[in-house]
Short mmCIF file of C-alpha atoms (C1' of nucleotides) in Angstrom, two decimals:
data_model
loop_
_atom_site.label_atom_id
_atom_site.label_comp_id
_atom_site.label_asym_id
_atom_site.label_seq_id
_atom_site.Cartn_x
_atom_site.Cartn_y
_atom_site.Cartn_z
CA MET X 1 0.00 0.00 0.00
CA SER X 2 1.20 3.48 -0.78
CA PRO X 3 2.77 5.21 2.23
CA LEU X 4 0.43 8.10 1.57
CA ALA X 5 -2.65 5.91 1.57
CA ARG X 6 -4.97 5.75 4.47
CA THR X 7 -5.23 2.72 6.69
CA PRO X 8 -8.28 1.65 8.67
CA ILE X 9 -8.41 3.44 11.97
CA THR X 10 -8.29 1.43 15.15
CA ILE X 11 -8.64 4.19 17.68
CA GLU X 12 -11.92 2.75 18.92
CA HIS X 13 -9.76 0.23 20.78
CA ALA X 14 -9.02 3.04 23.24
CA LEU X 15 -12.60 2.71 24.41
CA LEU X 16 -11.77 -0.76 25.66
CA GLY X 17 -9.52 0.86 28.21
CA PHE X 18 -12.40 2.60 29.91
CA LEU X 19 -14.50 -0.53 29.90
CA LEU X 20 -11.68 -2.63 31.34
CA GLU X 21 -11.75 -0.43 34.41
CA ARG X 22 -15.48 -0.91 34.85
CA PRO X 23 -18.52 -1.47 32.68
CA MET X 24 -19.94 1.76 31.35
CA HIS X 25 -22.73 2.82 29.06
CA GLY X 26 -22.27 4.79 25.89
CA TYR X 27 -23.38 8.11 27.18
CA GLU X 28 -20.93 7.86 30.09
CA ILE X 29 -18.06 7.30 27.68
CA HIS X 30 -19.32 10.22 25.65
CA GLN X 31 -19.27 12.40 28.79
CA THR X 32 -15.74 11.27 29.60
CA LEU X 33 -14.49 12.18 26.14
CA LEU X 34 -16.16 15.59 26.26
CA GLU X 35 -13.62 16.72 28.81
CA SER X 36 -10.72 18.53 27.22
CA ASN X 37 -8.07 16.60 29.01
CA ALA X 38 -6.61 13.12 28.88
CA LEU X 39 -8.00 11.23 25.88
CA GLY X 40 -10.55 13.99 25.26
CA LEU X 41 -7.69 16.42 24.58
CA VAL X 42 -6.58 14.27 21.69
CA TRP X 43 -9.75 12.71 20.32
CA ARG X 44 -12.95 14.60 19.64
CA VAL X 45 -15.72 12.22 18.74
CA LYS X 46 -19.39 13.00 18.24
CA GLN X 47 -22.06 10.89 19.88
CA GLY X 48 -23.20 9.42 16.59
CA GLN X 49 -19.73 8.20 15.76
CA LEU X 50 -19.05 6.97 19.27
CA TYR X 51 -22.09 4.70 19.16
CA SER X 52 -21.09 3.57 15.71
CA LEU X 53 -17.63 2.63 17.00
CA LEU X 54 -19.10 0.83 20.00
CA ALA X 55 -21.29 -1.11 17.60
CA ARG X 56 -18.22 -2.06 15.64
CA LEU X 57 -16.44 -3.30 18.76
CA GLU X 58 -19.52 -5.34 19.65
CA GLY X 59 -19.68 -6.72 16.14
CA GLU X 60 -16.06 -7.81 16.38
CA GLY X 61 -16.78 -9.57 19.68
CA LEU X 62 -14.51 -7.30 21.72
CA ILE X 63 -17.30 -6.01 23.96
CA ARG X 64 -20.72 -7.23 24.96
CA ALA X 65 -23.78 -5.21 25.82
CA SER X 66 -26.57 -5.80 28.25
CA THR X 67 -29.57 -3.53 28.53
CA GLU X 68 -30.71 -2.38 31.91
CA SER X 69 -33.70 -0.26 32.62
CA GLN X 70 -33.47 2.63 35.01
CA GLY X 71 -36.98 3.56 36.09
CA ALA X 72 -38.28 6.59 34.24
CA ARG X 73 -35.07 7.14 32.34
CA PRO X 74 -34.50 5.47 28.98
CA PRO X 75 -32.90 2.05 29.20
CA ARG X 76 -29.18 1.99 28.76
CA LYS X 77 -26.74 -0.51 27.40
CA MET X 78 -24.10 -1.52 29.85
CA LEU X 79 -20.94 -2.43 27.99
CA GLU X 80 -18.11 -4.63 29.14
CA VAL X 81 -15.01 -6.06 27.56
CA THR X 82 -14.85 -9.70 26.56
CA ASP X 83 -11.74 -11.87 27.01
CA ARG X 84 -11.10 -11.44 23.33
CA GLY X 85 -11.39 -7.70 23.73
CA ARG X 86 -8.94 -7.69 26.61
CA GLU X 87 -6.38 -9.52 24.50
CA ALA X 88 -6.92 -7.27 21.51
CA TYR X 89 -6.55 -4.21 23.73
CA HIS X 90 -3.22 -5.30 25.19
CA ARG X 91 -1.88 -6.07 21.74
CA TRP X 92 -3.21 -2.82 20.31
CA VAL X 93 -1.71 -0.67 23.05
CA ILE X 94 1.88 -1.59 22.28
CA GLU X 95 1.62 -1.73 18.50
CA PRO X 96 3.55 1.20 16.97
CA VAL X 97 1.83 3.35 14.36
CA GLN X 98 2.98 3.12 10.77
CA HIS X 99 3.05 6.76 9.74
CA PRO X 100 4.23 9.92 11.50
CA ARG X 101 0.89 11.54 10.74
CA GLU X 102 -0.79 8.91 12.88
CA VAL X 103 1.01 10.11 15.99
CA ARG X 104 -1.29 13.10 16.37
CA LEU X 105 -4.27 10.94 17.14
CA LEU X 106 -3.71 7.18 17.13
CA PHE X 107 -0.35 7.13 18.88
CA LEU X 108 -1.39 9.64 21.50
CA ALA X 109 -4.46 7.51 22.22
CA LYS X 110 -2.23 4.46 22.64
CA LEU X 111 0.13 6.38 24.88
CA PHE X 112 -2.76 7.45 27.06
CA CYS X 113 -3.95 3.87 27.38
CA ALA X 114 -0.46 2.49 28.00
CA HIS X 115 0.03 5.09 30.72
CA ARG X 116 -3.06 3.86 32.52
CA LEU X 117 -1.89 0.26 32.27
CA GLY X 118 1.47 0.97 33.84
CA PRO X 119 5.09 1.97 33.12
CA GLY X 120 5.92 -1.37 31.53
CA TYR X 121 3.40 -0.72 28.79
CA VAL X 122 4.61 2.83 28.22
CA SER X 123 8.21 1.74 27.85
CA GLU X 124 7.27 -1.10 25.50
CA LEU X 125 5.14 1.14 23.28
CA VAL X 126 7.74 3.92 23.17
CA ARG X 127 10.59 1.49 22.50
CA ARG X 128 8.76 -0.09 19.58
CA GLN X 129 7.69 3.24 18.16
CA GLU X 130 11.23 4.61 18.34
CA GLN X 131 12.46 1.51 16.54
CA GLU X 132 9.82 1.84 13.84
CA PHE X 133 10.57 5.51 13.22
CA ARG X 134 14.34 5.05 13.33
CA GLY X 135 13.94 2.50 10.60
CA GLN X 136 11.82 4.91 8.63
CA LEU X 137 14.44 7.63 9.00
CA ASP X 138 16.95 5.37 7.30
CA GLY X 139 14.50 4.74 4.50
CA LEU X 140 13.70 8.40 4.08
CA SER X 141 17.38 9.35 3.93
CA ARG X 142 17.97 6.71 1.28
CA GLN X 143 14.95 7.82 -0.71
CA MET X 144 16.16 11.40 -0.58
CA GLU X 145 19.54 10.31 -1.91
CA GLU X 146 18.19 8.07 -4.62
CA HIS X 147 14.91 9.56 -5.68
CA SER X 148 15.21 13.33 -5.40
CA GLN X 149 15.05 14.89 -8.84
CA SER X 150 14.81 18.52 -7.84
CA ALA X 151 15.28 20.94 -4.98
CA PHE X 152 11.57 20.63 -4.34
CA ASP X 153 11.79 16.86 -3.99
CA GLU X 154 14.64 17.34 -1.57
CA LEU X 155 12.60 19.76 0.53
CA VAL X 156 9.78 17.25 0.70
CA TYR X 157 12.10 14.57 2.06
CA GLU X 158 13.66 17.09 4.46
CA TYR X 159 10.22 17.97 5.75
CA ARG X 160 9.37 14.31 6.31
CA ILE X 161 12.69 13.66 7.98
CA GLY X 162 12.27 16.73 10.19
CA GLN X 163 8.88 15.55 11.37
CA VAL X 164 10.16 12.09 12.23
CA GLU X 165 13.20 13.51 14.02
CA ALA X 166 11.03 15.88 16.06
CA THR X 167 8.77 12.98 16.96
CA LEU X 168 11.75 10.88 18.05
CA ARG X 169 13.03 13.69 20.26
CA TRP X 170 9.60 13.96 21.80
CA LEU X 171 9.35 10.18 22.26
CA SER X 172 12.60 10.21 24.20
CA ARG X 173 10.92 12.42 26.79
CA CYS X 174 7.75 10.37 27.17
CA LEU X 175 9.02 7.79 29.62
CA ASP X 176 10.41 10.25 32.16
CA ALA X 177 7.46 12.57 31.84
CA LEU X 178 4.86 9.88 32.46
CA ALA X 179 6.88 8.20 35.21
CA ARG X 180 6.39 11.36 37.21
CA ASP X 181 2.64 10.94 37.07
CA PRO X 182 1.57 8.12 39.38
CA ALA X 183 -2.04 9.07 38.75
CA GLY X 184 -1.79 7.48 35.34
CA ALA X 185 -1.12 3.94 36.46
CA ARG X 186 -4.09 1.80 37.32
CA SER X 187 -2.72 -1.73 37.31
CA MET I 1 -14.56 24.90 14.56
CA SER I 2 -12.69 22.42 16.66
CA PRO I 3 -8.93 22.47 15.97
CA LEU I 4 -9.15 18.73 15.48
CA ALA I 5 -11.96 19.04 12.95
CA ARG I 6 -11.31 18.65 9.32
CA THR I 7 -11.69 21.44 6.85
CA PRO I 8 -12.65 21.10 3.22
CA ILE I 9 -9.60 20.31 1.20
CA THR I 10 -8.65 22.60 -1.64
CA ILE I 11 -5.74 20.69 -3.07
CA GLU I 12 -7.50 20.38 -6.41
CA HIS I 13 -6.46 23.99 -6.97
CA ALA I 14 -2.96 22.64 -7.62
CA LEU I 15 -4.32 21.22 -10.87
CA LEU I 16 -4.92 24.76 -12.06
CA GLY I 17 -1.16 25.19 -12.09
CA PHE I 18 -0.71 22.58 -14.78
CA LEU I 19 -3.55 23.98 -16.84
CA LEU I 20 -2.20 27.52 -16.59
CA GLU I 21 0.92 26.35 -18.36
CA ARG I 22 -1.06 24.82 -21.19
CA PRO I 23 -4.45 23.17 -21.69
CA MET I 24 -4.35 19.47 -20.87
CA HIS I 25 -6.79 16.61 -20.76
CA GLY I 26 -7.55 14.61 -17.65
CA TYR I 27 -5.56 11.55 -18.51
CA GLU I 28 -2.47 13.68 -19.14
CA ILE I 29 -2.75 15.20 -15.70
CA HIS I 30 -3.20 11.70 -14.32
CA GLN I 31 0.02 10.63 -16.06
CA THR I 32 1.89 13.62 -14.68
CA LEU I 33 0.81 12.86 -11.14
CA LEU I 34 1.80 9.20 -11.48
CA GLU I 35 5.43 10.22 -11.48
CA SER I 36 6.98 9.99 -8.04
CA ASN I 37 8.53 13.40 -8.12
CA ALA I 38 7.37 17.00 -7.86
CA LEU I 39 3.66 17.13 -7.01
CA GLY I 40 3.37 13.38 -7.55
CA LEU I 41 5.80 12.80 -4.68
CA VAL I 42 3.37 14.52 -2.34
CA TRP I 43 -0.08 13.76 -3.73
CA ARG I 44 -1.21 10.32 -4.81
CA VAL I 45 -4.59 10.57 -6.47
CA LYS I 46 -6.53 7.86 -8.26
CA GLN I 47 -8.07 8.48 -11.66
CA GLY I 48 -11.59 8.37 -10.30
CA GLN I 49 -10.85 11.07 -7.78
CA LEU I 50 -8.89 13.18 -10.24
CA TYR I 51 -11.84 13.34 -12.61
CA SER I 52 -14.12 14.08 -9.71
CA LEU I 53 -11.91 16.99 -8.67
CA LEU I 54 -11.74 18.28 -12.23
CA ALA I 55 -15.52 18.15 -12.32
CA ARG I 56 -15.61 20.19 -9.16
CA LEU I 57 -13.28 22.83 -10.60
CA GLU I 58 -15.46 22.99 -13.68
CA GLY I 59 -18.57 23.29 -11.55
CA GLU I 60 -17.01 26.19 -9.67
CA GLY I 61 -16.21 27.93 -12.94
CA LEU I 62 -12.45 27.75 -12.46
CA ILE I 63 -11.83 25.67 -15.59
CA ARG I 64 -13.69 25.01 -18.79
CA ALA I 65 -13.72 21.91 -20.91
CA SER I 66 -13.99 21.36 -24.63
CA THR I 67 -14.24 17.96 -26.21
CA GLU I 68 -12.07 17.10 -29.14
CA SER I 69 -12.14 13.89 -31.08
CA GLN I 70 -8.97 12.12 -32.02
CA GLY I 71 -9.71 9.69 -34.79
CA ALA I 72 -10.10 6.12 -33.60
CA ARG I 73 -9.25 6.99 -30.02
CA PRO I 74 -11.96 8.00 -27.55
CA PRO I 75 -12.69 11.71 -27.51
CA ARG I 76 -10.97 13.68 -24.80
CA LYS I 77 -11.82 16.77 -22.84
CA MET I 78 -9.33 19.55 -23.17
CA LEU I 79 -9.29 21.63 -20.04
CA GLU I 80 -8.18 25.21 -19.58
CA VAL I 81 -8.28 27.72 -16.76
CA THR I 82 -10.79 30.52 -16.77
CA ASP I 83 -9.96 34.07 -15.63
CA ARG I 84 -11.77 33.29 -12.41
CA GLY I 85 -9.66 30.18 -12.02
CA ARG I 86 -6.46 32.12 -12.55
CA GLU I 87 -7.43 34.53 -9.81
CA ALA I 88 -8.46 31.77 -7.43
CA TYR I 89 -5.19 29.98 -8.09
CA HIS I 90 -3.02 32.96 -7.26
CA ARG I 91 -4.95 33.56 -4.08
CA TRP I 92 -4.86 29.90 -3.11
CA VAL I 93 -1.13 29.55 -3.65
CA ILE I 94 -0.17 32.09 -0.98
CA GLU I 95 -2.83 31.23 1.57
CA PRO I 96 -1.20 29.55 4.63
CA VAL I 97 -2.68 26.30 5.92
CA GLN I 98 -4.50 26.33 9.22
CA HIS I 99 -3.16 23.17 10.88
CA PRO I 100 0.30 21.65 11.08
CA ARG I 101 -1.12 18.37 9.86
CA GLU I 102 -2.07 20.05 6.61
CA VAL I 103 1.56 20.75 5.78
CA ARG I 104 2.18 17.18 4.71
CA LEU I 105 -0.11 17.45 1.71
CA LEU I 106 -1.84 20.80 1.21
CA PHE I 107 1.07 23.08 2.10
CA LEU I 108 3.58 21.04 0.09
CA ALA I 109 1.23 21.25 -2.89
CA LYS I 110 1.07 25.04 -2.50
CA LEU I 111 4.84 25.24 -2.18
CA PHE I 112 5.25 23.27 -5.38
CA CYS I 113 2.90 25.62 -7.20
CA ALA I 114 4.44 28.77 -5.73
CA HIS I 115 7.86 27.51 -6.79
CA ARG I 116 6.68 27.24 -10.40
CA LEU I 117 5.23 30.74 -10.28
CA GLY I 118 8.45 32.31 -9.08
CA PRO I 119 10.47 33.31 -6.02
CA GLY I 120 8.10 36.12 -5.11
CA TYR I 121 5.31 33.64 -4.57
CA VAL I 122 7.49 31.30 -2.54
CA SER I 123 8.61 34.05 -0.20
CA GLU I 124 5.07 35.32 0.24
CA LEU I 125 3.69 31.86 1.02
CA VAL I 126 6.50 30.99 3.41
CA ARG I 127 6.31 34.35 5.18
CA ARG I 128 2.59 34.02 5.77
CA GLN I 129 2.90 30.41 6.88
CA GLU I 130 5.64 31.27 9.36
CA GLN I 131 3.49 34.04 10.74
CA GLU I 132 0.49 31.74 11.09
CA PHE I 133 2.47 29.04 12.88
CA ARG I 134 4.33 31.47 15.14
CA GLY I 135 0.96 32.72 16.30
CA GLN I 136 -0.15 29.16 16.94
CA LEU I 137 2.97 28.45 18.96
CA ASP I 138 2.02 31.25 21.32
CA GLY I 139 -1.44 29.82 21.65
CA LEU I 140 -0.18 26.30 22.27
CA SER I 141 2.23 27.47 24.97
CA ARG I 142 -0.58 29.33 26.67
CA GLN I 143 -2.90 26.35 26.46
CA MET I 144 -0.24 24.13 27.94
CA GLU I 145 0.15 26.54 30.86
CA GLU I 146 -3.53 27.00 31.46
CA HIS I 147 -5.17 23.74 30.47
CA SER I 148 -2.78 20.93 31.29
CA GLN I 149 -4.22 18.80 34.05
CA SER I 150 -1.74 15.95 33.97
CA ALA I 151 1.65 14.87 32.73
CA PHE I 152 -0.12 13.28 29.79
CA ASP I 153 -1.81 16.55 28.85
CA GLU I 154 1.54 18.25 29.03
CA LEU I 155 3.10 15.67 26.71
CA VAL I 156 0.32 16.22 24.21
CA TYR I 157 0.99 19.95 24.12
CA GLU I 158 4.74 19.31 23.93
CA TYR I 159 4.19 17.03 20.97
CA ARG I 160 2.11 19.66 19.18
CA ILE I 161 4.61 22.38 19.96
CA GLY I 162 7.47 20.18 18.75
CA GLN I 163 5.77 19.56 15.43
CA VAL I 164 5.16 23.25 14.85
CA GLU I 165 8.72 24.13 15.82
CA ALA I 166 10.13 21.51 13.50
CA THR I 167 7.93 22.84 10.70
CA LEU I 168 9.11 26.40 11.36
CA ARG I 169 12.76 25.30 11.20
CA TRP I 170 12.04 23.56 7.91
CA LEU I 171 10.16 26.60 6.57
CA SER I 172 13.20 28.77 7.24
CA ARG I 173 15.15 26.62 4.76
CA CYS I 174 12.59 26.66 1.99
CA LEU I 175 13.46 30.00 0.43
CA ASP I 176 17.16 29.31 0.03
CA ALA I 177 16.61 25.76 -1.11
CA LEU I 178 14.16 26.67 -3.85
CA ALA I 179 16.12 29.72 -4.94
CA ARG I 180 18.87 27.32 -6.01
CA ASP I 181 16.50 25.61 -8.41
CA PRO I 182 15.91 27.83 -11.46
CA ALA I 183 14.07 24.95 -13.10
CA GLY I 184 11.14 25.59 -10.80
CA ALA I 185 10.28 29.07 -12.02
CA ARG I 186 8.05 29.34 -15.04
CA SER I 187 6.80 32.91 -15.00
"C1'" DG P 1 -1.85 -13.83 -37.59
"C1'" DA P 2 -3.51 -14.55 -33.01
"C1'" DC P 3 -3.62 -13.34 -28.53
"C1'" DA P 4 -2.62 -11.21 -24.19
"C1'" DA P 5 -1.19 -7.32 -21.72
"C1'" DT P 6 -1.05 -2.61 -21.42
"C1'" DC P 7 -2.60 1.82 -22.59
"C1'" DT P 8 -6.24 5.40 -23.46
"C1'" DA P 9 -9.83 8.12 -21.36
"C1'" DC P 10 -13.36 8.39 -18.64
"C1'" DT P 11 -17.43 7.02 -15.39
"C1'" DC P 12 -19.72 5.04 -11.43
"C1'" DA P 13 -21.24 2.02 -7.52
"C1'" DT P 14 -19.61 1.33 -3.19
"C1'" DT P 15 -17.09 2.01 1.17
"C1'" DC P 16 -15.50 4.51 5.11
"C1'" DA P 17 -15.50 8.07 8.41
"C1'" DC P 18 -18.05 11.46 10.06
"C1'" DT P 19 -21.89 15.11 10.87
"C1'" DG P 20 -25.96 16.90 12.53
"C1'" DA P 21 -30.39 16.15 13.66
"C1'" DA P 22 -34.15 13.21 15.31
"C1'" DT P 23 -36.39 10.64 19.01
"C1'" DA P 24 -38.66 10.56 23.54
"C1'" DG P 25 -38.36 11.54 27.24
"C1'" DT P 26 -36.49 13.45 32.53
"C1'" DC P 27 -34.54 16.93 35.47
"C1'" DA P 28 -33.37 21.36 37.41
"C1'" DC P 29 -34.10 25.96 37.92
"C1'" DA P 30 -36.15 30.58 37.46
"C1'" DT J 1 -45.37 26.41 34.87
"C1'" DG J 2 -42.23 26.77 31.31
"C1'" DT J 3 -37.79 26.44 29.45
"C1'" DG J 4 -33.33 24.86 28.69
"C1'" DA J 5 -30.20 21.36 29.64
"C1'" DC J 6 -29.52 16.64 30.29
"C1'" DT J 7 -30.15 11.53 29.27
"C1'" DA J 8 -29.35 7.97 25.89
"C1'" DT J 9 -29.52 6.33 21.65
"C1'" DT J 10 -30.37 6.02 16.54
"C1'" DC J 11 -30.26 7.34 11.73
"C1'" DA J 12 -30.30 9.83 7.22
"C1'" DG J 13 -27.12 12.19 4.80
"C1'" DT J 14 -22.44 14.08 3.34
"C1'" DG J 15 -17.66 14.25 1.71
"C1'" DA J 16 -13.63 11.92 0.25
"C1'" DA J 17 -11.85 8.14 -1.69
"C1'" DT J 18 -11.43 3.34 -3.82
"C1'" DG J 19 -11.58 -0.07 -7.13
"C1'" DA J 20 -13.75 -1.73 -10.88
"C1'" DG J 21 -16.33 -1.07 -15.15
"C1'" DT J 22 -16.68 0.57 -20.03
"C1'" DA J 23 -15.09 0.31 -24.82
"C1'" DG J 24 -12.09 0.42 -27.20
"C1'" DA J 25 -6.76 0.99 -29.40
"C1'" DT J 26 -1.97 -0.21 -29.25
"C1'" DT J 27 2.00 -2.95 -28.42
"C1'" DG J 28 4.67 -6.95 -27.82
"C1'" DT J 29 5.27 -11.90 -27.91
"C1'" DC J 30 4.73 -16.43 -29.75
#
DNA sequence: GACAATCTACTCATTCACTGAATAGTCACA
DNA sequence: TGTGACTATTCAGTGAATGAGTAGATTGTC
């Protein structure tokens, strides 16, 4: 697939993290994400899409829903993670993203989730991501050498390299920064 | 609009650049973009989408089409820029992008086009973009001060700031780099 | 000469991600 | 009492993009 092509998003896996702490219903998750901090700082998702993503997770067997009535209020679907969902979540959390542009949303969501799981997860995720992007730096440098046909081409590669380098510098600060925040760990 | 929200893309304006040089038909533009250099290095677009974007430009009155037959071959639509399209193009080329994530595609497309128009356009585009992003840096620093509620929040702002800073460093090299490439200018 | 692959030039049904509004209420406050 | 916000979810529609279809011509190989 072309490096510029889009890949299916998997950010809905972040929702599993909330549900692993305790079962929640959709509107509760929506409320949580409305706050402009933590995951809500990174990921703005409308109610319609949130329910759509929850439906997808249910369809994939990663969560299960049970409806409970609540007197005069409309019935609500309590959602909880299945064993399969738990496994998928732990695999998802430490999987590095493929493209630097995916850091802005997908990687930050993974980092948030890893942080809540504990320092071991954070270091594993960051280590793998650094490895992935270091490898890409090599590739980009080679491409710039071999494929540039103009000053413009060269600037394009320099831009890409600059973004990856900036991300790597930032990654190197993640471990220390999050280690200072015991509030993140939940395990 | 939410800073994370998407804005309508305008990259199809880059196509006006080709047509301002000389009228072309859609398949020719498709061929040009297939090459992995210049605009094709930045923007991969399938035939179906290219024709759709050309239709949009036509609908907006920025280009006009005339069909010419070519013997046994299927007839082709020759496309040329209207006066309105020429104006829109020159405005579009120097308009800075709103979000750092738009540099990867939209801004690089504008830079390519500005480069072909001449150094005056490149310096105008880069100057405005630097101004826009410097302003955003101030805003991001302030938000980090005022809105961070955790180490994670802080890392998110640091990531965003790092990307903008890296982009500003790269922008500062654009003028010199493209000035060394006389092949870019066409005006 | 036959045939297959590629090229020419364009169109279109479908998918994916997402938006904004609809639905049918309850609750809190002025 | 009335109004606006909240609760909780669903759904029709939109925009961007993909991959395949259409109907040939051209090119290269056997």
